[in-house]
Short mmCIF file of C-alpha atoms and ligand atoms in Angstrom, two decimals:
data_model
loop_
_atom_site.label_atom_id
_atom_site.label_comp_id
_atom_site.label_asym_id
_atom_site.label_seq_id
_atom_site.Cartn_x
_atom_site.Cartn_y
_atom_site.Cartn_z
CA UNK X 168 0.00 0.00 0.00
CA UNK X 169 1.05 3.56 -0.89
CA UNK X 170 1.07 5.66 2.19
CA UNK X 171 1.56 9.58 1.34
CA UNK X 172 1.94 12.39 4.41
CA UNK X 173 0.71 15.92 2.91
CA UNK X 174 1.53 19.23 4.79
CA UNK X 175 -1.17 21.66 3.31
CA UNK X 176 0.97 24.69 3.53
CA UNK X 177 -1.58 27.16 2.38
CA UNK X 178 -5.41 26.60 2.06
CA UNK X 179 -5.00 25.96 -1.66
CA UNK X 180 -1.19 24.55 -1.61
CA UNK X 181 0.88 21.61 0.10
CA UNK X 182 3.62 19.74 -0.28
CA UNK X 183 3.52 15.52 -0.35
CA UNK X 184 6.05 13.02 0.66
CA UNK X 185 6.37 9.09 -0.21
CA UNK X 186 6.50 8.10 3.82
CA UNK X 187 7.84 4.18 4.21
CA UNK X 188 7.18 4.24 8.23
CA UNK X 189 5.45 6.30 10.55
CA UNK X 190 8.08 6.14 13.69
CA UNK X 191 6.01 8.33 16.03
CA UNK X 192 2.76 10.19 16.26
CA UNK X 193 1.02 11.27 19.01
CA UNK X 194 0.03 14.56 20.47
CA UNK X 195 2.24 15.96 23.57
CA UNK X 196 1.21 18.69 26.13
CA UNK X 197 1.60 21.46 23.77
CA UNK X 198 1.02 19.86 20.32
CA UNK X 199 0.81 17.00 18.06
CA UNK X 200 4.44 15.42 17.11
CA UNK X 201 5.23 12.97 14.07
CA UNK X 202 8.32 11.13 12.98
CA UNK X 203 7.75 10.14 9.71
CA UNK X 204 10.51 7.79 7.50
CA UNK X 205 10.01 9.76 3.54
CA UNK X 206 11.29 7.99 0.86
CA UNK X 207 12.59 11.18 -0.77
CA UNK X 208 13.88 12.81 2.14
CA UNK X 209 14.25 10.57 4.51
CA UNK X 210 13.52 11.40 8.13
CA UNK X 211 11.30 14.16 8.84
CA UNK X 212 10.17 15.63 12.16
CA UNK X 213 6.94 16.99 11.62
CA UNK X 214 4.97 19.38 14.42
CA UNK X 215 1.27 20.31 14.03
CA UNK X 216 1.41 19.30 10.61
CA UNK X 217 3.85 21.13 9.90
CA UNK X 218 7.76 20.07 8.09
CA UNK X 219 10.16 21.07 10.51
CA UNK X 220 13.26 19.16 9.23
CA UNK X 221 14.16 16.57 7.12
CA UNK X 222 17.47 14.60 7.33
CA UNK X 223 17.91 15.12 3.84
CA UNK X 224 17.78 18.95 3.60
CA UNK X 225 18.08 19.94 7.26
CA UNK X 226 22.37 21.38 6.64
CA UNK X 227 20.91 24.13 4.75
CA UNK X 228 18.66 25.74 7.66
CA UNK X 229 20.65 25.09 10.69
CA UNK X 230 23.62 26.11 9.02
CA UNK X 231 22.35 29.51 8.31
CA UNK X 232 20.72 30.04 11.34
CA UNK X 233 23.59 29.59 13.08
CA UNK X 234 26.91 30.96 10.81
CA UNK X 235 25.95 34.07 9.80
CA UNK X 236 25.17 34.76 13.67
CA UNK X 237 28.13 33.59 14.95
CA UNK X 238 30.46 34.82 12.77
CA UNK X 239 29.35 37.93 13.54
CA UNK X 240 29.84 38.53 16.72
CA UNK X 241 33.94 38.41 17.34
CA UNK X 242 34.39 35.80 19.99
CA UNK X 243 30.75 34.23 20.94
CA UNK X 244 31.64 32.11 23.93
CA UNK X 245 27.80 31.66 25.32
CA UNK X 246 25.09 30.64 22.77
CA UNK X 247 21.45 30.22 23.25
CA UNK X 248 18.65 28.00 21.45
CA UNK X 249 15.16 29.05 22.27
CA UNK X 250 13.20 26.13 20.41
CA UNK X 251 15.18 23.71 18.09
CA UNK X 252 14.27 20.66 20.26
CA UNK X 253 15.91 18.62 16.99
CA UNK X 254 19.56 20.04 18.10
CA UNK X 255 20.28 20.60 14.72
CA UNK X 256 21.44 24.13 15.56
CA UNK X 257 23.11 23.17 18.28
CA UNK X 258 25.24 21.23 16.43
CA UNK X 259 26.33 23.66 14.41
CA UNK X 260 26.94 25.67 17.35
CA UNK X 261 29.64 23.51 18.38
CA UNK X 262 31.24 24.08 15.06
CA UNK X 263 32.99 27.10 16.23
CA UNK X 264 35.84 26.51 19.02
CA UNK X 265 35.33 29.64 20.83
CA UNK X 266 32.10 28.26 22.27
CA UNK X 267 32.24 27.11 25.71
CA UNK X 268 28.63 27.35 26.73
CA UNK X 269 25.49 26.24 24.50
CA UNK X 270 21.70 26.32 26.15
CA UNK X 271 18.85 24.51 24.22
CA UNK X 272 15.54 26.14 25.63
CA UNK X 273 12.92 24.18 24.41
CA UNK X 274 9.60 24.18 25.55
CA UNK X 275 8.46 20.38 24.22
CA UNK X 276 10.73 17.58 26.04
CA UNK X 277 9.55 14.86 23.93
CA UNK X 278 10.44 16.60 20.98
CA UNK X 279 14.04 16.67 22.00
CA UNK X 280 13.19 12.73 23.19
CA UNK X 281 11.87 12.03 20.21
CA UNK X 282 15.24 13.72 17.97
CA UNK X 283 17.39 11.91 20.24
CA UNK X 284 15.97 8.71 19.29
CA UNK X 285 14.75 8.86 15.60
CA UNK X 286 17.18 12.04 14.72
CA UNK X 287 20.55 11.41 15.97
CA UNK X 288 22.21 13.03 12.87
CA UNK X 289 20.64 16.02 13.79
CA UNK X 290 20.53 15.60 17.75
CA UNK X 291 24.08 14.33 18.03
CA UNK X 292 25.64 17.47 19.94
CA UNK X 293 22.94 17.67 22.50
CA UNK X 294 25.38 14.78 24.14
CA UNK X 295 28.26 17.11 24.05
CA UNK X 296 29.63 18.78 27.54
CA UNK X 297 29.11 22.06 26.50
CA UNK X 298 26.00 22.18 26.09
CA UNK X 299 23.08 22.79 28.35
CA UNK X 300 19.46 21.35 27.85
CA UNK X 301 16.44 22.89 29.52
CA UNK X 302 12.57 22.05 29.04
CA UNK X 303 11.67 25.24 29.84
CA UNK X 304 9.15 28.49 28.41
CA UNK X 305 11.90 30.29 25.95
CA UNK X 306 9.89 33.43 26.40
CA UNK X 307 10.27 33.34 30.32
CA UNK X 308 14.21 32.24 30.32
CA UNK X 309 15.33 35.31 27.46
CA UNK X 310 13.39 37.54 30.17
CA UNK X 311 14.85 36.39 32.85
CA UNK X 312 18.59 36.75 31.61
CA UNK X 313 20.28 39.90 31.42
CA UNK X 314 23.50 40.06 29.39
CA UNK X 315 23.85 36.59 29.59
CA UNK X 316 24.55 35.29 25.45
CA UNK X 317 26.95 36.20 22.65
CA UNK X 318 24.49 35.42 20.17
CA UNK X 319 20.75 33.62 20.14
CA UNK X 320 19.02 31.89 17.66
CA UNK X 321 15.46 31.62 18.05
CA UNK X 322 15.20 28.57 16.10
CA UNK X 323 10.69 28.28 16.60
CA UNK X 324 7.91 26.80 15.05
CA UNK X 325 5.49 29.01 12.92
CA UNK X 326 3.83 31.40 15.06
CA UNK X 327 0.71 29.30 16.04
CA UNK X 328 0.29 27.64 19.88
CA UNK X 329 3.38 28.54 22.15
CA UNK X 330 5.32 29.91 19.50
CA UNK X 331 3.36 33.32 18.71
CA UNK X 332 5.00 34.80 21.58
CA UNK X 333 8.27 34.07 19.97
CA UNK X 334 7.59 36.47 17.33
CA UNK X 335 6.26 39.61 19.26
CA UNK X 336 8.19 43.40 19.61
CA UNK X 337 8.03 42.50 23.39
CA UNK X 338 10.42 39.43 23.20
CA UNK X 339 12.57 40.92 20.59
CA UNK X 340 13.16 43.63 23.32
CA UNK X 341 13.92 40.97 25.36
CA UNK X 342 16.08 39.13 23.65
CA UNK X 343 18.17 42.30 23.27
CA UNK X 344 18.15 42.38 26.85
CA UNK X 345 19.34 39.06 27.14
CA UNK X 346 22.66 39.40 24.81
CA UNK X 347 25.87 40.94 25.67
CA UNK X 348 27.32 44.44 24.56
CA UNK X 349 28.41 42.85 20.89
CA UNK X 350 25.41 40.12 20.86
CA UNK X 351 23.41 39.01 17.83
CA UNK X 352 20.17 37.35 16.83
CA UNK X 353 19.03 35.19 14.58
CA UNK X 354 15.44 33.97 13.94
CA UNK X 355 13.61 32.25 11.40
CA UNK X 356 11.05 34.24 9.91
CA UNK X 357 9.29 32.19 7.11
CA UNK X 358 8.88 32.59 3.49
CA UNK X 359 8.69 35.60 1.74
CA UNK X 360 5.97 34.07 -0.83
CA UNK X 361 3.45 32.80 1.59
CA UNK X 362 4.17 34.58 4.91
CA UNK X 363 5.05 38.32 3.87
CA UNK X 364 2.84 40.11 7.02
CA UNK X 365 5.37 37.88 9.40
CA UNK X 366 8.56 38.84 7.48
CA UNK X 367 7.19 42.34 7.35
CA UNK X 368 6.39 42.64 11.02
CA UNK X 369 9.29 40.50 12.87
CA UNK X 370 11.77 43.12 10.97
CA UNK X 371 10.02 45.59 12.11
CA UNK X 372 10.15 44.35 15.06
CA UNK X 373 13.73 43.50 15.86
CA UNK X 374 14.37 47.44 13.81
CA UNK X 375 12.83 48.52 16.88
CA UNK X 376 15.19 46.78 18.84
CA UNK X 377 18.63 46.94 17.23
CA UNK X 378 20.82 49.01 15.54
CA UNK X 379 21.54 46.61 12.85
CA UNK X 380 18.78 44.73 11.11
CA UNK X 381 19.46 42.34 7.97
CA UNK X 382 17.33 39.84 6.58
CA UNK X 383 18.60 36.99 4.79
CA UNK X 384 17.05 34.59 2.33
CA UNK X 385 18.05 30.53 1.74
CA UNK X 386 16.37 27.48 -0.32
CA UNK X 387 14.83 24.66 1.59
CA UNK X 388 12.79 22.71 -0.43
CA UNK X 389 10.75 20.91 1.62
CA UNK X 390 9.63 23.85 3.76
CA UNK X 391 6.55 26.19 2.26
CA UNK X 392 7.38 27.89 -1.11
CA UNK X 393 11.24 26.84 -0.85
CA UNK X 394 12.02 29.79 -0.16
CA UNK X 395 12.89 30.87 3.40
CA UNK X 396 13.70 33.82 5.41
CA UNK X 397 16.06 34.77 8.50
CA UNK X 398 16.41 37.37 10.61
CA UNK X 399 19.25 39.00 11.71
CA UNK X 400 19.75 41.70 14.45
CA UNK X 401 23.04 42.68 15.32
CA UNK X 402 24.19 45.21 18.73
CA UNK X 403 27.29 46.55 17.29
CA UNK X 404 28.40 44.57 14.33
CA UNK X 405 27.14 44.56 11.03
CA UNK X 406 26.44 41.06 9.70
CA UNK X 407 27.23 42.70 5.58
CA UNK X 408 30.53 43.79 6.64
CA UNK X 409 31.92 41.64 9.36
CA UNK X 410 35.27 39.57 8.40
CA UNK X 411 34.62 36.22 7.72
CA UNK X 412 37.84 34.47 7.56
CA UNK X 413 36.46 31.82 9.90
CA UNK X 414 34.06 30.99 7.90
CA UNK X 415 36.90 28.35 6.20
CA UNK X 416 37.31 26.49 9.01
CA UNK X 417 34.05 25.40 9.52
CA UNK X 418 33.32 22.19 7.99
CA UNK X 419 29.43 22.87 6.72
CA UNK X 420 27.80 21.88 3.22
CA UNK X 421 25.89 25.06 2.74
CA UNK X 422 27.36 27.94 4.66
CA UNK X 423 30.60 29.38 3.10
CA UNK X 424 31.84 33.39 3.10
CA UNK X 425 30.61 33.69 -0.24
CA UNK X 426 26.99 32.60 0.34
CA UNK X 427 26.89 34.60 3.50
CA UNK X 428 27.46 37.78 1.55
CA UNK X 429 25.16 36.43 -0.93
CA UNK X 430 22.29 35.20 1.55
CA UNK X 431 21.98 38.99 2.24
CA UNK X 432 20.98 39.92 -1.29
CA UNK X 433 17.82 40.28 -1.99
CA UNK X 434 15.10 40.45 -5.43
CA UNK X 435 13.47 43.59 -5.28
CA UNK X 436 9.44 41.73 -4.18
CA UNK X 437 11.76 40.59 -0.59
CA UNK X 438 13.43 44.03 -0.27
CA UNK X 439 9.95 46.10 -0.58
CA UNK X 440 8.44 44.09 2.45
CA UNK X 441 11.01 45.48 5.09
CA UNK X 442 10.97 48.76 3.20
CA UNK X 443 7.55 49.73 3.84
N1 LIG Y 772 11.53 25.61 12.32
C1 LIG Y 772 10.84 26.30 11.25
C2 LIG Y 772 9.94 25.41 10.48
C3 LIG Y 772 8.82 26.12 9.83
C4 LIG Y 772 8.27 25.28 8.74
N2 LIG Y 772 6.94 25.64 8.41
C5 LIG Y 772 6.09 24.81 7.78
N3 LIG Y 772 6.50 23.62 7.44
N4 LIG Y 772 4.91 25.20 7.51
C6 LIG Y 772 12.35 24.53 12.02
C7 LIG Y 772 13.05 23.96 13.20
C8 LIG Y 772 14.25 23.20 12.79
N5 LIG Y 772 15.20 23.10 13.83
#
């Protein structure tokens, strides 16, 4: 028998995988959570219907969350995750030697159970001494830490359930808060063809809380339209101009100095939403 998962990803549009096994599926406290084996893809953890990460394609988006971020701040020693239960940021985290300190703060344990157990590609570095895991309310840890990270990634869900908070002017003022004198952000913020009001307002947004505000765009194919946005917001450095020599070091299958520069390019339909 043929078994085929769909993530409608508009009312009129989805996006349909071959699956060969459905490893989990069951709803936790704070939503429903699926581990499906795709025959294209392979792996994919899947959260209120919705593609979070595949094994497949997975490099590209944790890689640039995480790289441009770090490599713009000079010397990030104490990194934050608020979400990213799969620890695929994490890992990437752990890429860069000057890091002695790396705090997953996600909400859902058994998603992080679950990527430990079906994921470990993606969950390996959770294991690793540095870093810190804590099932805990994102929103209620950035507040509740002054000057406390060289750089955080909020690596969330869409904003729907517990993640709308994640995307609101009050956390971004948090999260500046929460970072150190030369600290940067990084968030997802969705795709520019199917969720332009987000991209338009989570800018705005983290404008109103830092200096330096760049938006970035990358291909992930299995996520809605392919096209997919970050958000950058920098305290003192600017992400365009910073050095990038380090950037060689890092072993990564995406990320490279020359597609950070280029990440930060963007077609003129991108560039009017955060010039409004
Ligand atoms: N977080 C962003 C996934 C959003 C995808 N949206 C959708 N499929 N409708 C990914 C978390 C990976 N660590």
């Amino acid at each position: 028998m043929d078994l085929w998962y769909t993530e409608k990803q508009t009312q009129a549009f989805g996006i349909t995988a071959k699956v060969r096994e459905t490893l989990v599926a069951k709803t936790t406290e704070f939503q429903h959570l699926a581990v499906l084996d795709t025959e294209e893809f392979g792996r994919m953890l899947v959260l209120d219907g919705m593609v979070q990460t595949t094994v497949r394609d997975e490099f590209v988006y944790h890689e640039m969350i995480t790289h441009p971020a770090m490599l713009t701040h000079p010397n990030p020693r104490k990194v934050a995750v608020i979400g990213g239960g799969d620890g695929g940021a994490i890992r990437e985290i752990l890429k860069h030697d000057s890091v002695e300190r790396a705090v997953l703060v996600e909400i859902d344990g058994e998603v992080i159970a679950a990527s430990k157990k079906y994921l470990p590609e993606i969950s390996s570095g959770l294991e690793d001494p540095r870093v810190e895991v804590l099932v805990a309310d994102g929103l209620q840890h950035v507040r509740e830490h002054k000057a406390a990270y060289d750089v955080i990634l909020v690596d969330s869900t869409e904003p729907v359930g517990a993640a709308i908070g994640l995307f609101s002017e009050e956390f971004y003022r948090d999260l500046y808060e929460a970072l150190t004198p030369q600290g940067v952000l990084a968030a997802q913020t969705e795709s520019p063809f199917f969720n332009q009001g987000i991209i338009a307002k989570s800018f705005r947004g983290i404008s109103g809380a830092f200096p330096c505000t760049r938006l970035m765009l990358t291909s992930i194919p299995t996520y809605p339209s392919g096209l997919w946005s970050f958000t950058l917001g920098s305290k003192s450095n600017d992400p365009l101009t910073v050095a990038l020599d380090k950037a060689q070091v890092l072993s990564t299958r995406y990320y490279s100095a020359s597609v950070h520069k280029a990440a930060f390019q963007l077609p003129p339909f991108v560039e009017s939403l955060i010039r409004g």
